[in-house]
Amino acid sequence: MDGLFLVKLFLSFVIGSIWVTSATIIAEKMGTKLGGVIAGIPSTMVIALFFIGWTQSPVVASESTTLMPIILGINAICIMTYVLVTETNFYLSILISLALWFILSLGLVSLNPNNFIYSLVGCILLSIPSYYILEIKSDISSQGKRDANFSFPQLLFRGILSGTIITFAVIISKITNNPLIGGIFASFPAVILSTIIITHFAHGRSFSCAVIKALMISATTVSYTHLRAHETSLHLVCRL
């Protein structure tokens, strides 16, 4: 691995660790709505797209955004699946959700789509039913703040867990050498997965599901504007 890529991995780990750990603490101190909104800001995309543009080119980074909206829709489907299946078994819900993500995401690569508008429409078609099921048909309601004291080992565990998952996504997006695949793995639900695990074991299913529901809404509403703005900013930042 070259030195620049190691810098990328280090920054991915540090920023991801701080972001997810902070979001889970905010959720516990302020409630699930605010914590989910903060965790839903697409920080993994920011990290991955910036370094794709820096190490390769802004054009490659821009091409990587093509499938990101529909991948966010797939993320919404996986969140819905987790919430529904975790009523039966937590570990099974994680396994099924991740397997579903890989099957649907990599299935897009075989279709080789290259149209941002189609991808955006796909995001809408997948996200709206997922939100409807979670908001209307499920029993998931927002949770208030929790009284919690955090020890250093607990914070260290949260940071290592979230940083490792996000770093894995960045590694995969690097080694594929394909803009579409890079875009898919830049949208890997690393923050979602680490947030689920942390909040579930800290406060149980209801709290975890409430945070994830708010995260899904935040991620899908923020990301379109973010992606379009990021394409423009890459051409400026990557010249530095």
Short mmCIF file of C-alpha atoms in Angstrom, two decimals:
data_model
loop_
_atom_site.label_atom_id
_atom_site.label_comp_id
_atom_site.label_asym_id
_atom_site.label_seq_id
_atom_site.Cartn_x
_atom_site.Cartn_y
_atom_site.Cartn_z
CA MET A 1 0.00 0.00 0.00
CA ASP A 2 1.27 3.48 -0.82
CA GLY A 3 1.68 6.15 1.82
CA LEU A 4 -1.24 8.23 0.56
CA PHE A 5 -3.63 5.31 0.87
CA LEU A 6 -2.45 4.64 4.41
CA VAL A 7 -3.21 8.28 5.22
CA LYS A 8 -6.67 7.73 3.76
CA LEU A 9 -7.23 4.67 5.94
CA PHE A 10 -6.02 6.47 9.04
CA LEU A 11 -8.29 9.47 8.45
CA SER A 12 -11.21 7.18 7.63
CA PHE A 13 -10.73 5.31 10.89
CA VAL A 14 -10.32 8.42 13.05
CA ILE A 15 -13.13 10.48 11.50
CA GLY A 16 -15.51 7.51 11.37
CA SER A 17 -14.76 6.59 14.99
CA ILE A 18 -15.33 10.11 16.27
CA TRP A 19 -18.47 10.61 14.16
CA VAL A 20 -20.34 7.45 15.11
CA THR A 21 -19.28 7.51 18.75
CA SER A 22 -20.40 11.14 19.05
CA ALA A 23 -23.73 10.38 17.35
CA THR A 24 -24.49 7.50 19.72
CA ILE A 25 -23.65 9.64 22.74
CA ILE A 26 -25.87 12.47 21.45
CA ALA A 27 -28.70 9.97 20.91
CA GLU A 28 -28.37 8.79 24.48
CA LYS A 29 -28.10 12.28 25.94
CA MET A 30 -30.61 14.11 23.69
CA GLY A 31 -32.88 11.40 22.25
CA THR A 32 -33.03 9.22 19.15
CA LYS A 33 -34.28 11.86 16.69
CA LEU A 34 -31.26 14.15 16.99
CA GLY A 35 -28.79 11.27 17.25
CA GLY A 36 -30.24 9.58 14.16
CA VAL A 37 -30.18 12.81 12.14
CA ILE A 38 -26.52 13.42 12.98
CA ALA A 39 -25.50 9.81 12.27
CA GLY A 40 -27.38 9.95 8.96
CA ILE A 41 -25.20 12.70 7.52
CA PRO A 42 -23.25 10.80 4.83
CA SER A 43 -19.79 11.09 6.36
CA THR A 44 -18.58 7.83 4.80
CA MET A 45 -19.32 9.25 1.34
CA VAL A 46 -17.42 12.43 2.11
CA ILE A 47 -14.34 10.46 3.11
CA ALA A 48 -14.48 7.96 0.26
CA LEU A 49 -15.32 10.41 -2.53
CA PHE A 50 -12.68 12.90 -1.45
CA PHE A 51 -9.94 10.30 -1.55
CA ILE A 52 -11.16 8.77 -4.81
CA GLY A 53 -10.88 12.24 -6.33
CA TRP A 54 -7.52 12.92 -4.71
CA THR A 55 -5.81 9.62 -5.51
CA GLN A 56 -7.38 9.11 -8.96
CA SER A 57 -9.21 12.10 -10.45
CA PRO A 58 -12.27 14.32 -9.89
CA VAL A 59 -13.84 12.73 -12.98
CA VAL A 60 -13.57 9.24 -11.49
CA ALA A 61 -15.03 10.51 -8.21
CA SER A 62 -17.89 12.15 -10.10
CA GLU A 63 -18.60 8.90 -11.96
CA SER A 64 -18.65 7.10 -8.62
CA THR A 65 -21.69 9.13 -7.54
CA THR A 66 -23.91 7.65 -10.25
CA LEU A 67 -25.19 4.69 -8.25
CA MET A 68 -25.06 6.29 -4.82
CA PRO A 69 -28.72 7.41 -4.66
CA ILE A 70 -30.10 3.95 -5.44
CA ILE A 71 -27.62 2.40 -3.00
CA LEU A 72 -29.06 4.71 -0.36
CA GLY A 73 -32.45 3.27 -1.28
CA ILE A 74 -31.03 -0.21 -0.81
CA ASN A 75 -29.69 0.92 2.57
CA ALA A 76 -33.25 1.93 3.48
CA ILE A 77 -34.50 -1.55 2.51
CA CYS A 78 -31.80 -3.10 4.71
CA ILE A 79 -32.75 -0.87 7.66
CA MET A 80 -36.38 -1.92 7.26
CA THR A 81 -35.31 -5.57 7.12
CA TYR A 82 -33.22 -5.20 10.27
CA VAL A 83 -36.09 -3.61 12.20
CA LEU A 84 -38.55 -6.33 11.16
CA VAL A 85 -36.27 -9.34 11.63
CA THR A 86 -34.64 -8.18 14.87
CA GLU A 87 -37.96 -8.80 16.64
CA THR A 88 -37.05 -12.48 16.27
CA ASN A 89 -33.25 -12.55 16.42
CA PHE A 90 -30.70 -9.72 16.51
CA TYR A 91 -27.79 -11.61 14.95
CA LEU A 92 -29.99 -13.08 12.22
CA SER A 93 -31.29 -9.59 11.39
CA ILE A 94 -27.73 -8.30 10.90
CA LEU A 95 -26.79 -11.28 8.73
CA ILE A 96 -29.90 -11.05 6.53
CA SER A 97 -29.63 -7.27 6.14
CA LEU A 98 -25.97 -7.41 5.06
CA ALA A 99 -26.59 -10.34 2.71
CA LEU A 100 -29.48 -8.43 1.13
CA TRP A 101 -27.28 -5.36 0.71
CA PHE A 102 -24.53 -7.29 -1.06
CA ILE A 103 -26.96 -9.15 -3.34
CA LEU A 104 -28.85 -6.03 -4.42
CA SER A 105 -25.82 -3.75 -4.66
CA LEU A 106 -23.61 -6.11 -6.61
CA GLY A 107 -26.59 -7.02 -8.80
CA LEU A 108 -26.55 -3.39 -9.98
CA VAL A 109 -22.99 -3.82 -11.21
CA SER A 110 -24.03 -6.66 -13.52
CA LEU A 111 -26.67 -4.35 -15.03
CA ASN A 112 -23.96 -1.69 -15.53
CA PRO A 113 -26.29 1.32 -15.19
CA ASN A 114 -24.82 4.75 -15.83
CA ASN A 115 -27.62 7.25 -15.32
CA PHE A 116 -27.92 9.42 -12.22
CA ILE A 117 -31.61 10.21 -12.82
CA TYR A 118 -32.54 6.52 -12.95
CA SER A 119 -30.51 5.99 -9.80
CA LEU A 120 -32.34 8.83 -8.05
CA VAL A 121 -35.73 7.43 -9.10
CA GLY A 122 -34.66 4.03 -7.77
CA CYS A 123 -33.74 5.65 -4.45
CA ILE A 124 -37.21 7.21 -4.16
CA LEU A 125 -39.01 3.97 -5.09
CA LEU A 126 -37.08 2.00 -2.49
CA SER A 127 -36.99 4.59 0.29
CA ILE A 128 -40.67 5.60 0.39
CA PRO A 129 -42.07 2.07 1.03
CA SER A 130 -39.35 1.46 3.62
CA TYR A 131 -40.19 4.67 5.44
CA TYR A 132 -43.93 3.93 5.23
CA ILE A 133 -43.49 0.50 6.80
CA LEU A 134 -41.29 1.82 9.60
CA GLU A 135 -43.36 4.92 10.32
CA ILE A 136 -46.90 3.61 9.82
CA LYS A 137 -46.86 -0.16 10.08
CA SER A 138 -44.24 -0.77 12.75
CA ASP A 139 -44.33 -0.02 16.45
CA ILE A 140 -41.10 1.99 16.39
CA SER A 141 -41.44 5.32 18.15
CA SER A 142 -38.86 7.95 19.05
CA GLN A 143 -37.06 7.47 22.36
CA GLY A 144 -36.04 10.11 24.86
CA LYS A 145 -32.64 10.63 26.41
CA ARG A 146 -30.97 7.99 28.54
CA ASP A 147 -29.06 8.47 31.76
CA ALA A 148 -25.68 7.01 30.95
CA ASN A 149 -22.12 7.40 32.18
CA PHE A 150 -19.43 6.44 29.70
CA SER A 151 -16.21 4.81 30.76
CA PHE A 152 -13.07 5.04 28.67
CA PRO A 153 -13.20 1.31 27.69
CA GLN A 154 -16.79 1.77 26.47
CA LEU A 155 -15.88 4.79 24.33
CA LEU A 156 -12.78 3.00 23.05
CA PHE A 157 -14.86 -0.03 22.03
CA ARG A 158 -17.35 2.18 20.17
CA GLY A 159 -14.56 4.03 18.39
CA ILE A 160 -12.68 0.89 17.34
CA LEU A 161 -15.85 -0.85 16.17
CA SER A 162 -17.15 2.04 14.06
CA GLY A 163 -13.72 3.00 12.74
CA THR A 164 -12.95 -0.58 11.68
CA ILE A 165 -16.24 -1.00 9.80
CA ILE A 166 -15.84 2.32 7.95
CA THR A 167 -12.18 1.58 7.13
CA PHE A 168 -13.23 -1.76 5.63
CA ALA A 169 -15.63 0.04 3.29
CA VAL A 170 -12.89 2.44 2.21
CA ILE A 171 -10.45 -0.44 1.50
CA ILE A 172 -13.00 -2.22 -0.70
CA SER A 173 -13.76 0.95 -2.65
CA LYS A 174 -10.01 1.37 -3.29
CA ILE A 175 -9.07 -2.12 -4.48
CA THR A 176 -11.95 -2.60 -6.95
CA ASN A 177 -10.56 -0.07 -9.48
CA ASN A 178 -14.06 0.53 -10.88
CA PRO A 179 -15.95 3.84 -10.45
CA LEU A 180 -19.34 2.12 -10.14
CA ILE A 181 -18.12 -0.42 -7.59
CA GLY A 182 -16.23 2.34 -5.80
CA GLY A 183 -19.47 4.32 -5.54
CA ILE A 184 -21.31 1.29 -4.20
CA PHE A 185 -18.82 0.63 -1.43
CA ALA A 186 -18.49 4.33 -0.65
CA SER A 187 -22.19 3.97 0.24
CA PHE A 188 -21.65 0.80 2.28
CA PRO A 189 -23.83 1.08 5.42
CA ALA A 190 -20.83 1.28 7.73
CA VAL A 191 -22.29 3.97 9.97
CA ILE A 192 -25.64 2.17 10.00
CA LEU A 193 -24.08 -1.15 11.01
CA SER A 194 -21.88 0.28 13.76
CA THR A 195 -24.73 2.45 15.11
CA ILE A 196 -27.05 -0.58 15.24
CA ILE A 197 -24.55 -2.68 17.16
CA ILE A 198 -23.58 0.06 19.62
CA THR A 199 -27.11 1.24 20.45
CA HIS A 200 -28.60 -2.26 20.57
CA PHE A 201 -26.19 -3.54 23.19
CA ALA A 202 -26.27 -0.27 25.13
CA HIS A 203 -30.05 0.26 25.32
CA GLY A 204 -31.89 -2.55 23.56
CA ARG A 205 -33.94 -3.08 20.41
CA SER A 206 -36.46 -0.25 20.76
CA PHE A 207 -33.83 2.44 21.22
CA SER A 208 -31.64 1.04 18.43
CA CYS A 209 -34.54 0.85 15.96
CA ALA A 210 -35.64 4.39 16.80
CA VAL A 211 -32.15 5.77 16.11
CA ILE A 212 -31.89 3.84 12.85
CA LYS A 213 -35.28 5.03 11.64
CA ALA A 214 -34.24 8.66 12.15
CA LEU A 215 -30.88 7.89 10.52
CA MET A 216 -32.59 6.50 7.40
CA ILE A 217 -34.73 9.62 6.97
CA SER A 218 -31.73 11.90 7.48
CA ALA A 219 -29.48 10.00 5.08
CA THR A 220 -31.94 9.84 2.19
CA THR A 221 -33.03 13.49 2.40
CA VAL A 222 -29.55 14.99 2.80
CA SER A 223 -27.62 12.89 0.31
CA TYR A 224 -28.97 14.12 -3.04
CA THR A 225 -27.93 17.73 -2.39
CA HIS A 226 -24.70 16.53 -0.87
CA LEU A 227 -23.76 14.43 -3.89
CA ARG A 228 -24.44 17.18 -6.40
CA ALA A 229 -22.53 19.75 -4.38
CA HIS A 230 -19.68 17.33 -3.81
CA GLU A 231 -19.14 16.79 -7.52
CA THR A 232 -18.49 20.51 -7.92
CA SER A 233 -16.31 20.83 -4.82
CA LEU A 234 -14.12 17.88 -5.89
CA HIS A 235 -12.90 19.81 -8.90
CA LEU A 236 -11.75 22.59 -6.58
CA VAL A 237 -10.42 20.60 -3.62
CA CYS A 238 -8.50 18.02 -5.62
CA ARG A 239 -6.43 20.75 -7.23
CA LEU A 240 -4.98 21.72 -3.86
#
